[in-house]
């Protein structure tokens, strides 16, 4: 059964945040804070929220989008599989803080 569009959107937004975190453009606390803010305003992409808060500039956003596309290409555009592969302990810890 195909994944729902909403789940894919959520996973892609989280993947964007994890890639920004792993690229050193945001730190764990900024990632957790942005995810918390995004969780209550999911109608806007996480990338927009990060730019709005001044955590990324437009060039950073484009760079993260490029890195995200490359990672997806390596995983046959499977967002869920890519997210699972890139979640390191730091990102998992940050996401756990959001869930609390």
XYZ file of N, CA and C in Angstrom:
300
model
N 0.840 -1.175 0.000
C 0.000 0.000 0.000
C 0.888 1.241 0.000
N 0.651 2.224 -0.880
C 1.489 3.407 -0.936
C 1.348 4.258 0.314
N 2.445 4.953 0.643
C 2.407 5.831 1.795
C 1.550 7.048 1.490
N 0.933 7.594 2.532
C 0.094 8.763 2.329
C 0.958 9.979 2.019
N 0.348 10.911 1.303
C 1.038 12.143 0.941
C 1.474 12.901 2.190
N 0.622 12.908 3.208
C 0.934 13.621 4.447
C 2.171 13.034 5.128
N 2.250 11.713 5.173
C 3.409 11.063 5.793
C 4.674 11.369 5.004
N 4.577 11.323 3.665
C 5.737 11.632 2.840
C 6.173 13.086 3.032
N 5.206 14.009 3.125
C 5.533 15.410 3.356
C 6.250 15.578 4.696
N 5.742 14.899 5.719
C 6.369 14.971 7.042
C 7.785 14.419 6.987
N 7.950 13.261 6.376
C 9.279 12.654 6.300
C 10.240 13.517 5.498
N 9.765 14.116 4.408
C 10.647 14.962 3.591
C 11.062 16.204 4.369
N 10.149 16.796 5.121
C 10.498 17.952 5.939
C 11.514 17.581 7.004
N 11.300 16.459 7.660
C 12.263 16.002 8.669
C 13.607 15.700 8.022
N 13.578 15.101 6.847
C 14.823 14.810 6.133
C 15.572 16.101 5.815
N 14.859 17.135 5.406
C 15.499 18.428 5.151
C 16.215 18.907 6.421
N 15.534 18.845 7.554
C 16.129 19.287 8.816
C 17.344 18.472 9.208
N 17.266 17.159 9.028
C 18.398 16.289 9.374
C 19.597 16.592 8.478
N 19.354 16.802 7.193
C 20.457 17.113 6.273
C 21.086 18.455 6.656
N 20.276 19.444 7.013
C 20.812 20.740 7.463
C 21.640 20.564 8.728
N 21.168 19.725 9.632
C 21.891 19.431 10.872
C 23.219 18.752 10.567
N 23.188 17.742 9.724
C 24.406 17.005 9.407
C 25.394 17.841 8.601
N 24.893 18.834 7.869
C 25.782 19.724 7.109
C 26.398 20.788 8.014
N 26.004 20.811 9.281
C 26.551 21.778 10.224
C 25.958 23.173 10.083
N 24.814 23.271 9.415
C 24.190 24.583 9.206
C 23.289 24.976 10.370
N 22.820 23.979 11.111
C 22.063 24.210 12.340
C 22.587 23.229 13.380
N 22.346 23.538 14.657
C 22.781 22.612 15.707
C 21.575 21.822 16.230
N 21.844 20.906 17.137
C 20.788 20.026 17.661
C 19.640 20.804 18.279
N 19.958 21.816 19.076
C 18.905 22.597 19.729
C 18.073 23.367 18.705
N 18.728 23.937 17.699
C 18.005 24.665 16.654
C 17.108 23.712 15.865
N 17.612 22.518 15.599
C 16.824 21.505 14.895
C 15.588 21.138 15.706
N 15.774 20.868 16.986
C 14.645 20.492 17.847
C 13.639 21.632 17.953
N 14.134 22.849 18.123
C 13.252 24.012 18.233
C 12.460 24.230 16.936
N 13.143 24.129 15.811
C 12.477 24.321 14.520
C 11.428 23.230 14.285
N 11.755 21.990 14.623
C 10.792 20.894 14.454
C 9.574 21.105 15.348
N 9.797 21.591 16.551
C 8.669 21.874 17.455
C 7.763 22.945 16.864
N 8.360 24.009 16.353
C 7.578 25.073 15.731
C 6.870 24.603 14.485
N 7.553 23.792 13.707
C 6.965 23.281 12.473
C 5.816 22.315 12.767
N 5.915 21.559 13.839
C 4.888 20.567 14.183
C 3.519 21.216 14.384
N 3.481 22.468 14.804
C 2.198 23.154 15.004
C 1.800 23.985 13.791
N 2.694 24.078 12.804
C 2.415 24.854 11.581
C 2.858 24.071 10.351
N 2.372 22.867 10.199
C 2.845 21.989 9.133
C 2.403 22.420 7.738
N 1.575 23.455 7.653
C 1.163 23.898 6.323
C 2.312 24.567 5.570
N 3.373 24.929 6.283
C 4.556 25.524 5.665
C 5.729 24.576 5.801
N 6.576 24.503 4.791
C 7.741 23.615 4.870
C 8.699 24.020 5.997
N 9.357 23.026 6.552
C 10.357 23.268 7.593
C 11.447 24.193 7.070
N 11.814 24.061 5.804
C 12.847 24.921 5.221
C 12.462 26.391 5.338
N 11.208 26.713 5.081
C 10.744 28.103 5.200
C 10.868 28.595 6.630
N 10.517 27.748 7.566
C 10.605 28.118 8.976
C 12.055 28.387 9.381
N 12.973 27.557 8.913
C 14.391 27.747 9.234
C 14.917 29.072 8.658
N 14.481 29.419 7.459
C 14.891 30.691 6.853
C 14.242 31.850 7.607
N 12.958 31.711 7.898
C 12.220 32.758 8.614
C 12.866 33.076 9.960
N 13.351 32.050 10.642
C 13.976 32.238 11.961
C 15.440 32.679 11.865
N 15.934 32.805 10.649
C 17.312 33.248 10.463
C 18.349 32.169 10.696
N 17.917 30.922 10.757
C 18.850 29.822 10.986
C 19.520 29.374 9.692
N 18.843 29.592 8.566
C 19.406 29.333 7.245
C 19.153 30.565 6.383
N 20.063 30.812 5.446
C 19.784 31.842 4.441
C 19.359 31.124 3.158
N 19.016 31.887 2.134
C 18.526 31.270 0.899
C 19.575 30.359 0.258
N 20.850 30.762 0.325
C 21.922 29.927 -0.238
C 22.025 28.603 0.532
N 21.954 28.680 1.859
C 21.987 27.460 2.678
C 20.833 26.537 2.308
N 19.658 27.121 2.149
C 18.477 26.330 1.818
C 18.676 25.599 0.487
N 19.179 26.303 -0.503
C 19.434 25.680 -1.805
C 20.458 24.557 -1.686
N 21.485 24.787 -0.866
C 22.520 23.770 -0.663
C 21.927 22.518 -0.006
N 21.108 22.712 1.001
C 20.476 21.569 1.674
C 19.538 20.847 0.718
N 18.790 21.588 -0.092
C 17.909 20.951 -1.087
C 18.721 20.097 -2.055
N 19.888 20.599 -2.466
C 20.764 19.830 -3.353
C 21.213 18.537 -2.664
N 21.697 18.661 -1.430
C 22.153 17.477 -0.693
C 21.014 16.480 -0.491
N 19.837 16.998 -0.210
C 18.673 16.143 -0.008
C 18.340 15.386 -1.299
N 18.323 16.084 -2.420
C 18.041 15.423 -3.708
C 19.061 14.336 -4.005
N 20.337 14.600 -3.749
C 21.393 13.607 -4.001
C 21.178 12.368 -3.137
N 20.832 12.570 -1.875
C 20.595 11.420 -0.996
C 19.391 10.629 -1.457
N 18.343 11.328 -1.873
C 17.164 10.632 -2.372
C 17.480 9.834 -3.634
N 18.278 10.400 -4.524
C 18.668 9.692 -5.747
C 19.361 8.381 -5.423
N 20.177 8.388 -4.388
C 20.915 7.181 -4.008
C 20.009 6.121 -3.397
N 18.785 6.517 -3.029
C 17.838 5.587 -2.414
C 16.555 5.473 -3.237
N 16.695 5.606 -4.544
C 15.562 5.443 -5.470
C 14.377 6.332 -5.091
N 14.674 7.541 -4.623
C 13.657 8.528 -4.238
C 12.730 8.050 -3.122
N 13.191 7.112 -2.314
C 12.416 6.615 -1.184
C 12.719 7.488 0.028
N 11.787 8.394 0.333
C 12.002 9.361 1.408
C 12.160 8.662 2.752
N 11.285 7.697 3.043
C 11.343 7.000 4.327
C 12.649 6.255 4.533
N 13.103 5.555 3.507
C 14.367 4.809 3.602
C 15.537 5.766 3.771
N 15.500 6.870 3.053
C 16.587 7.853 3.157
C 16.621 8.453 4.551
N 15.463 8.788 5.085
C 15.398 9.348 6.435
C 15.958 8.360 7.444
N 15.587 7.098 7.331
C 16.099 6.074 8.255
C 17.616 5.953 8.176
N 18.150 6.069 6.972
C 19.597 5.920 6.789
C 20.382 7.100 7.343
N 19.820 8.308 7.275
C 20.593 9.485 7.675
C 20.407 9.869 9.135
N 19.432 9.279 9.792
C 19.224 9.621 11.199
C 20.357 9.046 12.040
N 21.198 9.921 12.525
C 22.253 9.478 13.428
C 21.764 9.645 14.863
N 22.588 9.305 15.812
C 22.184 9.370 17.221
C 21.795 10.782 17.624
N 22.531 11.799 17.159
C 22.212 13.180 17.514
C 20.841 13.589 16.989
N 20.562 13.259 15.738
C 19.270 13.610 15.150
C 18.145 12.862 15.845
N 18.371 11.587 16.169
C 17.344 10.810 16.874
C 17.064 11.425 18.238
N 18.123 11.865 18.923
C 17.959 12.509 20.221
C 17.166 13.804 20.091
N 17.472 14.599 19.082
C 16.756 15.854 18.845
C 15.278 15.594 18.553
N 15.005 14.588 17.725
C 13.611 14.260 17.421
C 12.887 13.744 18.647
N 13.580 13.009 19.492
C 12.974 12.504 20.720
C 12.575 13.670 21.639
N 13.406 14.727 21.657
C 13.094 15.912 22.467
C 11.823 16.582 21.960
N 11.613 16.579 20.665
C 10.416 17.179 20.079
C 9.180 16.382 20.486
N 9.315 15.066 20.522
C 8.186 14.198 20.830
C 7.773 14.304 22.295
N 8.676 14.697 23.165
C 8.375 14.783 24.604
C 7.428 15.910 24.945
